[in-house]
Amino acid sequence: MLNKYRPTAYKNNHNITKESHLAVLGKYIAVIFVILFGIFIIFEGVAYYAVNYMPLKKEAELFGDIDLGLGRTNPKQTEYVQKVLDKINPNDFKYKVQVVCDDDFNAFALMGGKIYILSGLLKKIDNENELSFVLAHEMSHIKNRDVMKQVISNMPVQIMYVLFAGAPVNVDGLNNAIRMPFSKEVEIKADTKALEIMHKKYDHVDGALSFLNKTDKEYLSFLTTFSDHPSTKSRKMNVQKIIKKNGYKNGEVVGVDKVLMGSCQ
């Protein structure tokens, strides 16, 4: 049995603490932890504010070369989708797309202006307009700095090292961070901008609602249950409201090469 700690008695009223050395050390560690946590919170707040003023070109310089290592890509599909992306891009900034051979129904944006489209999504695309809605939506996430802000929230220490020390990005952590669902407010803003881009290019927004009808309901249902990501039904309702509010009209859609879109080899 261990003896209870008893401070050594000193004569002449020396100022000696009655606490054990471990207890004092624990308090110092706790204080240091609180200080570091406060620094990270301040950094996140400053970064959230500052990232809105960082030029996309600068963001591309810092993060544009990141490779998530998602697997095999399809050059022909990538070339085609890139042409559609360039066609609807309203900015001088060059967005880059990459088609990954993966049966999942998904698309997501990365910092630095890169967009990933999985071949499982391309297989369900029936026309260029549906594809344009997907690309415009992801472009809007990049333009609105949604991706950068999400990564800052989930990887504050890593991003601090990248920005101030030039350290390499942890790809696994980044991959997990960018795949996390956005909030309803963020998704509504991206959909609103995507519809604006579509209307500017095609003079109508046909393809947006037809694409949402194809979304993986089981996947989105999971996201809605465990986050505030909007369900398919909620997104469709919001898109319909935006279309009605802005007076967007129906129009003729542009076809796609279904053989090319359906094969990732």
XYZ file of N, CA and C in Angstrom:
795
model
N 0.856 -1.202 0.000
C 0.000 0.000 0.000
C 0.885 1.243 0.000
N 0.574 2.177 -0.918
C 1.367 3.388 -1.009
C 1.048 4.344 0.121
N 2.072 4.985 0.651
C 1.863 5.970 1.706
C 1.314 7.265 1.113
N 0.429 7.916 1.844
C -0.138 9.180 1.413
C 0.957 10.242 1.380
N 0.932 11.064 0.329
C 1.949 12.096 0.185
C 1.845 13.109 1.319
N 2.989 13.406 1.955
C 3.031 14.407 3.018
C 4.161 15.376 2.711
N 3.850 16.654 2.596
C 4.908 17.637 2.295
C 5.929 17.681 3.421
N 7.177 17.840 3.039
C 8.264 17.914 4.029
C 8.141 19.194 4.848
N 8.253 19.054 6.123
C 8.150 20.222 6.999
C 9.486 20.945 7.039
N 9.462 22.223 6.785
C 10.677 23.036 6.811
C 10.561 24.085 7.918
N 11.710 24.396 8.442
C 11.722 25.432 9.471
C 11.791 26.813 8.848
N 11.664 27.825 9.659
C 11.779 29.234 9.248
C 10.715 29.639 8.230
N 9.518 28.952 8.239
C 8.364 29.354 7.417
C 8.685 29.429 5.918
N 9.405 28.459 5.408
C 9.637 28.424 3.964
C 8.293 28.273 3.233
N 8.148 28.912 2.046
C 6.907 28.861 1.263
C 6.879 27.560 0.453
N 6.369 26.529 1.044
C 6.327 25.209 0.412
C 4.868 24.836 0.169
N 4.535 24.383 -1.093
C 3.165 24.003 -1.411
C 2.779 22.710 -0.705
N 1.518 22.589 -0.386
C 1.013 21.375 0.235
C 0.542 20.361 -0.801
N 0.555 20.737 -2.068
C 0.129 19.831 -3.136
C 1.294 18.965 -3.587
N 0.955 17.806 -4.133
C 1.986 16.931 -4.673
C 2.535 17.529 -5.965
N 3.738 17.101 -6.321
C 4.354 17.586 -7.552
C 3.539 17.186 -8.775
N 2.919 16.008 -8.747
C 2.101 15.557 -9.865
C 0.873 16.436 -10.049
N 0.274 16.850 -8.920
C -0.904 17.713 -8.999
C -0.553 19.063 -9.598
N 0.600 19.605 -9.194
C 1.051 20.893 -9.743
C 1.341 20.756 -11.233
N 2.023 19.650 -11.595
C 2.330 19.407 -13.007
C 1.052 19.279 -13.821
N 0.043 18.607 -13.268
C -1.237 18.447 -13.959
C -1.907 19.789 -14.231
N -1.808 20.697 -13.262
C -2.402 22.018 -13.449
C -1.695 22.788 -14.557
N -0.359 22.685 -14.577
C 0.404 23.372 -15.624
C 0.030 22.822 -17.014
N -0.095 21.512 -17.103
C -0.465 20.887 -18.379
C -1.860 21.345 -18.804
N -2.778 21.411 -17.856
C -4.144 21.846 -18.159
C -4.155 23.280 -18.673
N -3.365 24.144 -18.041
C -3.287 25.539 -18.469
C -2.720 25.635 -19.885
N -1.662 24.868 -20.140
C -1.053 24.874 -21.473
C -2.055 24.383 -22.522
N -2.799 23.335 -22.179
C -3.805 22.793 -23.099
C -4.868 23.841 -23.417
N -5.337 24.541 -22.392
C -6.361 25.579 -22.596
C -5.827 26.697 -23.492
N -4.575 27.086 -23.269
C -3.957 28.136 -24.085
C -3.851 27.695 -25.546
N -3.378 26.459 -25.770
C -3.260 25.946 -27.136
C -4.618 25.837 -27.807
N -5.604 25.364 -27.050
C -6.960 25.251 -27.589
C -7.490 26.622 -27.992
N -7.219 27.626 -27.148
C -7.638 28.993 -27.474
C -6.960 29.508 -28.729
N -5.664 29.171 -28.882
C -4.934 29.593 -30.082
C -5.552 28.977 -31.325
N -5.911 27.689 -31.242
C -6.512 27.015 -32.383
C -7.875 27.620 -32.732
N -8.657 27.966 -31.697
C -9.971 28.577 -31.933
C -9.802 29.935 -32.606
N -8.837 30.711 -32.123
C -8.577 32.023 -32.720
C -8.100 31.861 -34.157
N -7.198 30.888 -34.375
C -6.700 30.633 -35.724
C -7.842 30.271 -36.666
N -8.746 29.398 -36.197
C -9.867 28.989 -37.036
C -10.745 30.177 -37.397
N -11.008 31.042 -36.394
C -11.830 32.216 -36.658
C -11.175 33.165 -37.644
N -9.878 33.409 -37.447
C -9.148 34.298 -38.357
C -9.088 33.691 -39.750
N -8.826 32.380 -39.817
C -8.731 31.701 -41.110
C -10.064 31.734 -41.842
N -11.160 31.531 -41.105
C -12.488 31.588 -41.709
C -12.717 32.947 -42.361
N -12.264 33.989 -41.681
C -12.451 35.353 -42.200
C -11.492 35.635 -43.348
N -10.241 35.246 -43.171
C -9.203 35.585 -44.142
C -9.334 34.807 -45.445
N -9.852 33.568 -45.371
C -9.908 32.734 -46.563
C -10.804 33.341 -47.646
N -11.777 34.149 -47.241
C -12.646 34.802 -48.219
C -11.890 35.806 -49.078
N -10.743 36.255 -48.594
C -9.962 37.260 -49.319
C -8.733 36.657 -49.997
N -8.557 35.355 -49.852
C -7.440 34.710 -50.538
C -7.810 34.464 -52.000
N -7.044 34.958 -52.949
C -7.346 34.710 -54.366
C -7.334 33.216 -54.665
N -8.219 32.782 -55.556
C -8.266 31.378 -55.914
C -6.929 30.893 -56.490
N -6.243 31.791 -57.188
C -4.948 31.422 -57.764
C -3.939 31.095 -56.667
N -3.990 31.856 -55.570
C -3.093 31.587 -54.443
C -3.456 30.261 -53.788
N -4.739 30.009 -53.654
C -5.193 28.747 -53.084
C -4.726 27.578 -53.952
N -4.770 27.773 -55.275
C -4.319 26.732 -56.199
C -2.821 26.489 -56.062
N -2.051 27.553 -55.827
C -0.607 27.409 -55.636
C -0.292 26.573 -54.398
N -1.084 26.758 -53.346
C -0.827 26.065 -52.084
C -1.331 24.624 -52.092
N -2.494 24.406 -52.721
C -3.155 23.106 -52.592
C -3.484 22.430 -53.925
N -3.184 23.082 -55.042
C -3.599 22.551 -56.343
C -2.944 21.255 -56.757
N -1.786 20.941 -56.199
C -1.050 19.734 -56.589
C -1.357 18.533 -55.707
N -2.294 18.671 -54.789
C -2.623 17.561 -53.892
C -3.287 16.432 -54.678
N -2.804 15.220 -54.477
C -3.377 14.034 -55.110
C -3.944 13.133 -54.020
N -5.258 12.927 -54.049
C -5.895 12.138 -53.012
C -5.663 10.640 -53.180
N -5.117 10.248 -54.330
C -4.847 8.830 -54.543
C -6.106 7.992 -54.528
N -7.140 8.448 -55.230
C -8.436 7.766 -55.201
C -8.490 6.533 -56.085
N -7.487 6.335 -56.924
C -7.491 5.155 -57.780
C -7.394 5.508 -59.253
N -7.776 4.553 -60.075
C -7.637 4.689 -61.521
C -8.544 5.776 -62.073
N -8.026 6.542 -63.011
C -8.798 7.602 -63.655
C -9.017 7.252 -65.127
N -9.982 7.937 -65.748
C -10.277 7.711 -67.151
C -9.963 8.975 -67.939
N -8.885 8.991 -68.729
C -8.476 10.198 -69.462
C -9.534 10.711 -70.436
N -10.204 9.790 -71.155
C -11.203 10.217 -72.141
C -12.408 10.854 -71.464
N -12.888 10.233 -70.393
C -14.007 10.816 -69.655
C -13.600 12.149 -69.029
N -12.388 12.191 -68.484
C -11.893 13.425 -67.875
C -11.823 14.545 -68.905
N -11.329 14.236 -70.097
C -11.215 15.239 -71.163
C -12.589 15.783 -71.550
N -13.565 14.882 -71.662
C -14.915 15.317 -72.037
C -15.536 16.198 -70.948
N -15.456 15.732 -69.712
C -16.060 16.488 -68.603
C -15.354 17.831 -68.425
N -14.044 17.872 -68.665
C -13.298 19.131 -68.577
C -13.818 20.135 -69.605
N -14.149 19.667 -70.812
C -14.689 20.555 -71.844
C -16.019 21.160 -71.405
N -16.864 20.340 -70.776
C -18.143 20.856 -70.266
C -17.896 21.863 -69.154
N -16.937 21.562 -68.293
C -16.597 22.469 -67.199
C -16.102 23.813 -67.733
N -15.223 23.775 -68.718
C -14.704 25.016 -69.318
C -15.823 25.799 -70.010
N -16.760 25.073 -70.550
C -17.865 25.692 -71.280
C -18.753 26.539 -70.374
N -18.978 26.067 -69.160
C -19.888 26.772 -68.255
C -19.165 27.664 -67.252
N -17.837 27.584 -67.214
C -17.062 28.349 -66.239
C -17.174 29.849 -66.513
N -17.745 30.631 -65.592
C -17.921 32.067 -65.821
C -16.720 32.907 -65.393
N -15.682 32.250 -64.855
C -14.550 32.978 -64.286
C -13.291 32.788 -65.117
N -12.313 33.638 -64.869
C -11.008 33.497 -65.512
C -10.211 32.354 -64.888
N -10.532 32.028 -63.646
C -9.814 30.974 -62.946
C -10.078 29.621 -63.605
N -9.044 28.813 -63.759
C -9.137 27.515 -64.414
C -9.434 26.421 -63.392
N -10.663 25.911 -63.411
C -11.000 24.751 -62.591
C -10.564 23.483 -63.319
N -10.172 22.471 -62.549
C -9.742 21.218 -63.146
C -10.592 20.071 -62.613
N -10.963 19.166 -63.502
C -11.791 18.030 -63.116
C -11.040 16.733 -63.360
N -11.354 15.729 -62.589
C -10.763 14.403 -62.763
C -11.845 13.359 -62.536
N -11.996 12.451 -63.490
C -12.979 11.377 -63.371
C -12.274 10.147 -62.811
N -12.786 9.634 -61.700
C -12.206 8.473 -61.031
C -13.107 7.263 -61.261
N -12.509 6.131 -61.610
C -13.269 4.903 -61.842
C -13.721 4.322 -60.509
N -14.927 4.656 -60.149
C -15.499 4.227 -58.871
C -17.006 4.170 -59.050
N -17.629 3.076 -58.628
C -19.064 2.889 -58.852
C -19.946 3.729 -57.937
N -19.373 4.391 -56.949
C -20.168 5.238 -56.058
C -20.758 6.422 -56.818
N -21.942 6.825 -56.392
C -22.628 7.970 -56.990
C -22.228 9.209 -56.195
N -21.175 9.893 -56.676
C -20.675 11.015 -55.878
C -19.827 11.952 -56.722
N -19.723 13.169 -56.245
C -18.839 14.192 -56.814
C -18.490 15.135 -55.678
N -17.268 15.643 -55.670
C -16.881 16.568 -54.607
C -15.750 17.461 -55.080
N -15.611 18.576 -54.406
C -14.594 19.565 -54.762
C -13.447 19.507 -53.771
N -12.287 19.945 -54.229
C -11.089 19.993 -53.391
C -10.543 21.414 -53.408
N -9.778 21.760 -52.403
C -9.146 23.077 -52.376
C -8.264 23.255 -53.602
N -8.141 24.487 -54.048
C -7.276 24.768 -55.182
C -7.963 24.663 -56.526
N -9.276 24.422 -56.528
C -10.026 24.431 -57.778
C -10.150 23.093 -58.479
N -9.921 21.987 -57.768
C -10.034 20.667 -58.391
C -11.363 20.022 -58.029
N -11.990 19.383 -59.035
C -13.272 18.709 -58.853
C -13.112 17.240 -59.221
N -13.605 16.363 -58.362
C -13.591 14.928 -58.628
C -15.005 14.458 -58.955
N -15.139 13.712 -60.055
C -16.403 13.093 -60.428
C -16.178 11.586 -60.457
N -16.988 10.826 -59.743
C -16.869 9.379 -59.764
C -17.678 8.810 -60.927
N -17.153 7.761 -61.551
C -17.795 7.214 -62.748
C -19.192 6.681 -62.469
N -19.457 6.300 -61.221
C -20.795 5.845 -60.873
C -21.839 6.931 -61.068
N -21.434 8.176 -60.908
C -22.350 9.296 -61.153
C -22.532 9.514 -62.649
N -21.447 9.433 -63.406
C -21.528 9.671 -64.851
C -22.474 8.690 -65.537
N -22.527 7.466 -65.036
C -23.383 6.450 -65.649
C -24.857 6.852 -65.613
N -25.234 7.670 -64.643
C -26.640 8.067 -64.508
C -26.953 9.405 -65.183
N -25.942 10.028 -65.784
C -26.144 11.304 -66.463
C -26.763 11.057 -67.843
N -27.867 11.740 -68.140
C -28.556 11.572 -69.422
C -28.312 12.705 -70.401
N -27.839 13.843 -69.921
C -27.592 14.961 -70.825
C -26.541 15.892 -70.228
N -26.030 16.763 -71.057
C -24.970 17.686 -70.646
C -25.441 18.615 -69.536
N -26.722 18.956 -69.556
C -27.252 19.911 -68.584
C -27.219 19.352 -67.167
N -27.505 18.055 -67.028
C -27.402 17.428 -65.706
C -25.961 17.464 -65.213
N -25.035 17.153 -66.105
C -23.623 17.208 -65.757
C -23.200 18.629 -65.408
N -23.711 19.595 -66.139
C -23.387 21.000 -65.884
C -23.864 21.435 -64.497
N -25.017 20.927 -64.088
C -25.530 21.275 -62.755
C -24.583 20.749 -61.674
N -24.115 19.517 -61.845
C -23.175 18.934 -60.884
C -21.887 19.749 -60.821
N -21.325 20.050 -61.994
C -20.065 20.794 -62.063
C -20.226 22.211 -61.521
N -21.322 22.863 -61.874
C -21.565 24.234 -61.397
C -21.752 24.257 -59.886
N -22.383 23.216 -59.352
C -22.575 23.110 -57.904
C -21.222 22.994 -57.194
N -20.331 22.141 -57.714
C -19.015 21.969 -57.098
C -18.150 23.215 -57.295
N -18.254 23.857 -58.453
C -17.540 25.116 -58.675
C -17.956 26.158 -57.641
N -19.238 26.181 -57.339
C -19.761 27.161 -56.379
C -19.215 26.905 -54.981
N -19.063 25.634 -54.614
C -18.460 25.310 -53.317
C -17.039 25.867 -53.237
N -16.288 25.739 -54.330
C -14.920 26.255 -54.355
C -14.923 27.777 -54.314
N -15.762 28.387 -55.141
C -15.850 29.847 -55.216
C -16.276 30.452 -53.886
N -17.209 29.787 -53.197
C -17.697 30.274 -51.901
C -16.764 29.922 -50.751
N -15.678 29.209 -51.060
C -14.671 28.781 -50.078
C -15.231 27.772 -49.069
N -16.275 27.069 -49.459
C -16.874 26.080 -48.557
C -15.906 24.945 -48.256
N -15.160 24.509 -49.268
C -14.229 23.397 -49.087
C -13.108 23.798 -48.139
N -12.534 24.962 -48.378
C -11.434 25.447 -47.555
C -11.877 25.603 -46.102
N -13.064 26.146 -45.896
C -13.565 26.356 -44.543
C -13.819 25.030 -43.835
N -14.313 24.060 -44.576
C -14.580 22.756 -43.970
C -13.288 22.076 -43.550
N -12.270 22.187 -44.395
C -10.983 21.592 -44.060
C -10.361 22.302 -42.860
N -10.483 23.625 -42.813
C -9.967 24.388 -41.673
C -10.641 23.936 -40.378
N -11.937 23.670 -40.442
C -12.676 23.239 -39.251
C -12.229 21.875 -38.767
N -11.856 20.994 -39.712
C -11.529 19.619 -39.356
C -10.039 19.346 -39.234
N -9.216 20.219 -39.810
C -7.770 20.013 -39.769
C -7.032 21.315 -39.457
N -7.373 21.982 -38.361
C -6.755 23.293 -38.093
C -5.242 23.246 -37.921
N -4.744 22.227 -37.239
C -3.303 22.140 -37.008
C -2.576 21.885 -38.326
N -3.107 20.955 -39.113
C -2.467 20.618 -40.383
C -2.414 21.818 -41.318
N -3.530 22.547 -41.426
C -3.582 23.709 -42.313
C -2.650 24.809 -41.818
N -2.504 24.935 -40.496
C -1.585 25.924 -39.943
C -0.151 25.618 -40.389
N 0.221 24.335 -40.349
C 1.556 23.932 -40.790
C 1.755 24.202 -42.280
N 0.712 23.953 -43.078
C 0.819 24.167 -44.522
C 1.020 25.643 -44.836
N 0.215 26.489 -44.187
C 0.242 27.920 -44.484
C 1.513 28.599 -43.981
N 1.994 28.194 -42.810
C 3.090 28.924 -42.189
C 4.438 28.192 -42.212
N 4.408 26.888 -42.411
C 5.665 26.144 -42.394
C 5.927 25.380 -43.681
N 4.953 25.383 -44.585
C 5.142 24.698 -45.852
C 5.158 23.187 -45.733
N 4.571 22.651 -44.670
C 4.556 21.207 -44.468
C 3.585 20.547 -45.443
N 3.810 19.282 -45.799
C 2.891 18.578 -46.706
C 1.557 18.280 -46.035
N 0.511 18.183 -46.847
C -0.826 17.915 -46.323
C -0.996 16.427 -46.039
N -1.650 16.112 -44.934
C -2.000 14.732 -44.619
C -3.161 14.323 -45.511
N -2.885 13.493 -46.515
C -3.881 13.162 -47.533
C -5.067 12.406 -46.952
N -4.813 11.461 -46.055
C -5.907 10.681 -45.478
C -6.863 11.571 -44.693
N -6.316 12.465 -43.886
C -7.162 13.380 -43.127
C -7.917 14.326 -44.026
N -7.248 14.804 -45.083
C -7.890 15.704 -46.031
C -9.018 15.000 -46.761
N -8.783 13.760 -47.163
C -9.801 12.980 -47.869
C -11.060 12.853 -47.026
N -10.890 12.572 -45.737
C -12.041 12.452 -44.844
C -12.739 13.793 -44.651
N -11.967 14.864 -44.552
C -12.532 16.184 -44.295
C -13.400 16.670 -45.452
N -12.916 16.503 -46.685
C -13.658 17.039 -47.826
C -14.895 16.211 -48.157
N -14.959 14.984 -47.675
C -16.122 14.137 -47.954
C -17.235 14.332 -46.925
N -16.982 15.101 -45.900
C -18.020 15.363 -44.917
C -19.104 16.249 -45.531
N -20.373 15.992 -45.219
C -21.458 16.747 -45.843
C -21.491 18.205 -45.401
N -21.902 19.068 -46.327
C -22.074 20.472 -45.999
C -23.436 20.694 -45.343
N -23.604 21.845 -44.728
C -24.869 22.178 -44.085
C -25.921 22.550 -45.129
N -27.166 22.626 -44.713
C -28.257 22.989 -45.619
C -28.044 24.373 -46.207
N -27.632 25.307 -45.364
C -27.418 26.682 -45.825
C -26.346 26.735 -46.911
N -25.260 26.008 -46.712
C -24.169 25.988 -47.685
C -24.626 25.347 -48.990
N -25.391 24.251 -48.899
C -25.874 23.569 -50.092
C -26.866 24.429 -50.872
N -27.710 25.160 -50.174
C -28.673 26.040 -50.854
C -27.934 27.125 -51.628
N -26.896 27.702 -51.022
C -26.116 28.730 -51.715
C -25.441 28.165 -52.959
N -24.910 26.938 -52.848
C -24.246 26.314 -53.995
C -25.252 25.998 -55.097
N -26.433 25.512 -54.728
C -27.472 25.236 -55.721
C -27.939 26.519 -56.402
N -28.079 27.582 -55.610
C -28.516 28.875 -56.165
C -27.520 29.374 -57.207
N -26.242 29.309 -56.884
C -25.205 29.759 -57.811
C -25.129 28.845 -59.020
N -25.312 27.534 -58.813
C -25.267 26.580 -59.918
C -26.372 26.859 -60.926
N -27.560 27.140 -60.435
C -28.683 27.467 -61.325
C -28.403 28.757 -62.093
N -27.794 29.712 -61.426
C -27.431 30.980 -62.083
C -26.440 30.732 -63.220
N -25.451 29.876 -62.973
C -24.449 29.554 -63.993
C -25.101 28.839 -65.175
N -25.989 27.886 -64.874
C -26.682 27.153 -65.932
C -27.532 28.073 -66.789
N -28.272 28.945 -66.138
C -29.151 29.852 -66.872
C -28.354 30.802 -67.754
N -27.224 31.242 -67.259
C -26.379 32.164 -68.034
C -25.849 31.488 -69.290
N -25.555 30.175 -69.204
C -24.981 29.462 -70.344
C -26.037 28.937 -71.304
N -27.110 28.344 -70.768
C -28.104 27.679 -71.614
C -29.399 28.470 -71.777
N -29.548 29.534 -71.012
C -30.782 30.341 -71.002
C -31.954 29.572 -70.409
N -31.660 28.499 -69.683
C -32.670 27.746 -68.943
C -31.937 26.861 -67.934
N -32.689 26.195 -67.071
C -32.047 25.376 -66.032
C -32.522 23.930 -66.061
N -33.042 23.492 -67.188
C -33.433 22.090 -67.302
C -32.212 21.194 -67.067
N -32.402 20.136 -66.325
C -31.319 19.228 -65.982
C -31.042 19.211 -64.499
N -31.336 20.319 -63.822
C -31.077 20.389 -62.377
C -32.006 19.458 -61.604
N -33.306 19.591 -61.834
C -34.270 18.769 -61.103
C -34.196 17.306 -61.531
N -33.971 17.064 -62.825
C -33.883 15.676 -63.290
C -32.673 14.982 -62.675
N -31.594 15.735 -62.455
C -30.437 15.132 -61.795
C -30.753 14.801 -60.339
N -31.402 15.720 -59.638
C -31.718 15.485 -58.235
C -32.636 14.283 -58.064
N -33.441 13.988 -59.092
C -34.303 12.814 -59.033
C -33.505 11.516 -59.053
N -32.257 11.600 -59.484
C -31.422 10.405 -59.606
C -30.477 10.199 -58.432
N -30.458 11.129 -57.527
C -29.500 11.031 -56.433
C -29.760 9.799 -55.579
N -28.697 9.300 -54.994
C -28.768 8.095 -54.189
C -29.543 8.388 -52.907
N -30.819 8.004 -52.881
C -31.697 8.357 -51.761
C -31.244 7.721 -50.454
N -30.753 6.512 -50.522
C -30.304 5.837 -49.299
C -29.121 6.572 -48.687
N -28.180 6.998 -49.552
C -27.005 7.724 -49.069
C -27.393 9.045 -48.455
N -28.247 9.809 -49.170
C -28.650 11.116 -48.660
C -29.513 10.993 -47.417
N -30.289 9.908 -47.314
C -31.089 9.687 -46.114
C -30.186 9.505 -44.913
N -29.075 8.783 -45.085
C -28.102 8.593 -44.000
C -27.524 9.938 -43.576
N -27.164 10.774 -44.575
C -26.582 12.072 -44.255
C -27.568 12.940 -43.493
N -28.842 12.882 -43.890
C -29.849 13.713 -43.247
C -30.085 13.270 -41.810
N -29.960 11.964 -41.566
C -30.191 11.441 -40.218
C -29.090 11.862 -39.256
N -27.855 11.873 -39.731
C -26.721 12.102 -38.847
C -26.082 13.476 -39.025
N -26.688 14.360 -39.817
C -26.156 15.708 -39.984
C -27.279 16.625 -40.421
N -26.941 17.896 -40.668
C -27.957 18.821 -41.158
C -27.850 18.984 -42.672
N -27.255 17.988 -43.338
C -27.215 17.980 -44.795
C -28.646 17.811 -45.311
N -29.050 18.587 -46.339
C -30.423 18.500 -46.821
C -30.709 17.185 -47.536
N -31.919 16.665 -47.371
C -32.325 15.465 -48.082
C -32.587 15.806 -49.539
N -32.753 14.763 -50.367
C -33.069 14.982 -51.782
C -34.358 15.780 -51.928
N -35.361 15.415 -51.158
C -36.647 16.104 -51.221
C -36.493 17.574 -50.853
N -35.713 17.844 -49.808
C -35.494 19.221 -49.369
C -34.763 20.033 -50.427
N -33.743 19.438 -51.040
C -32.991 20.141 -52.089
C -33.874 20.424 -53.293
N -34.697 19.463 -53.669
C -35.597 19.670 -54.809
C -36.568 20.817 -54.542
N -37.100 20.859 -53.336
C -38.025 21.934 -52.977
C -37.327 23.284 -53.031
N -36.093 23.340 -52.523
C -35.341 24.595 -52.546
C -35.021 25.024 -53.977
N -34.632 24.063 -54.815
C -34.327 24.371 -56.211
C -35.576 24.874 -56.934
N -36.712 24.241 -56.666
C -37.964 24.680 -57.281
C -38.313 26.108 -56.861
N -38.076 26.435 -55.595
C -38.333 27.788 -55.109
C -37.429 28.800 -55.808
N -36.156 28.434 -55.981
C -35.200 29.331 -56.640
C -35.598 29.548 -58.096
N -36.003 28.473 -58.772
C -36.422 28.562 -60.174
C -37.628 29.490 -60.309
N -38.602 29.307 -59.418
C -39.810 30.135 -59.462
C -39.506 31.592 -59.133
N -38.676 31.812 -58.119
C -38.338 33.167 -57.691
C -37.631 33.948 -58.787
N -36.739 33.279 -59.529
C -35.951 33.957 -60.557
C -36.568 33.887 -61.952
N -37.687 33.190 -62.056
C -38.357 33.108 -63.342
C -37.597 32.316 -64.383
N -36.811 31.322 -63.937
C -36.063 30.496 -64.879
C -37.033 29.644 -65.697
N -36.749 29.495 -66.979
C -37.655 28.771 -67.879
C -37.097 27.404 -68.246
N -37.966 26.591 -68.893
C -37.536 25.305 -69.417
C -36.883 25.510 -70.775
N -36.125 24.507 -71.213
C -35.465 24.620 -72.502
C -34.994 23.276 -73.003
N -34.309 23.263 -74.121
C -33.841 22.031 -74.731
C -32.479 21.649 -74.153
N -32.354 20.385 -73.781
C -31.105 19.914 -73.200
C -30.157 19.432 -74.294
N -28.877 19.400 -73.947
C -27.834 18.952 -74.872
C -27.478 17.506 -74.554
N -27.406 16.660 -75.580
C -27.132 15.248 -75.387
C -25.688 14.964 -75.015
N -25.443 13.742 -74.579
C -24.086 13.292 -74.233
C -23.830 11.933 -74.879
N -22.565 11.560 -74.941
C -22.170 10.253 -75.451
C -22.355 9.236 -74.335
N -23.456 8.475 -74.390
C -23.786 7.534 -73.322
C -22.775 6.394 -73.218
N -22.175 6.000 -74.369
C -21.175 4.943 -74.346
C -19.940 5.420 -73.565
N -19.502 6.648 -73.875
C -18.346 7.216 -73.178
C -18.644 7.408 -71.703
N -19.825 7.918 -71.382
C -20.188 8.217 -69.997
C -20.340 6.950 -69.171
N -20.712 5.847 -69.821
C -21.009 4.624 -69.071
C -19.856 3.671 -68.903
N -18.707 3.969 -69.521
C -17.582 3.044 -69.457
C -16.342 3.742 -68.916
N -15.824 3.224 -67.794
C -14.610 3.790 -67.213
C -13.524 2.734 -67.285
N -12.802 2.707 -68.396
C -11.774 1.703 -68.619
C -10.437 2.339 -68.927
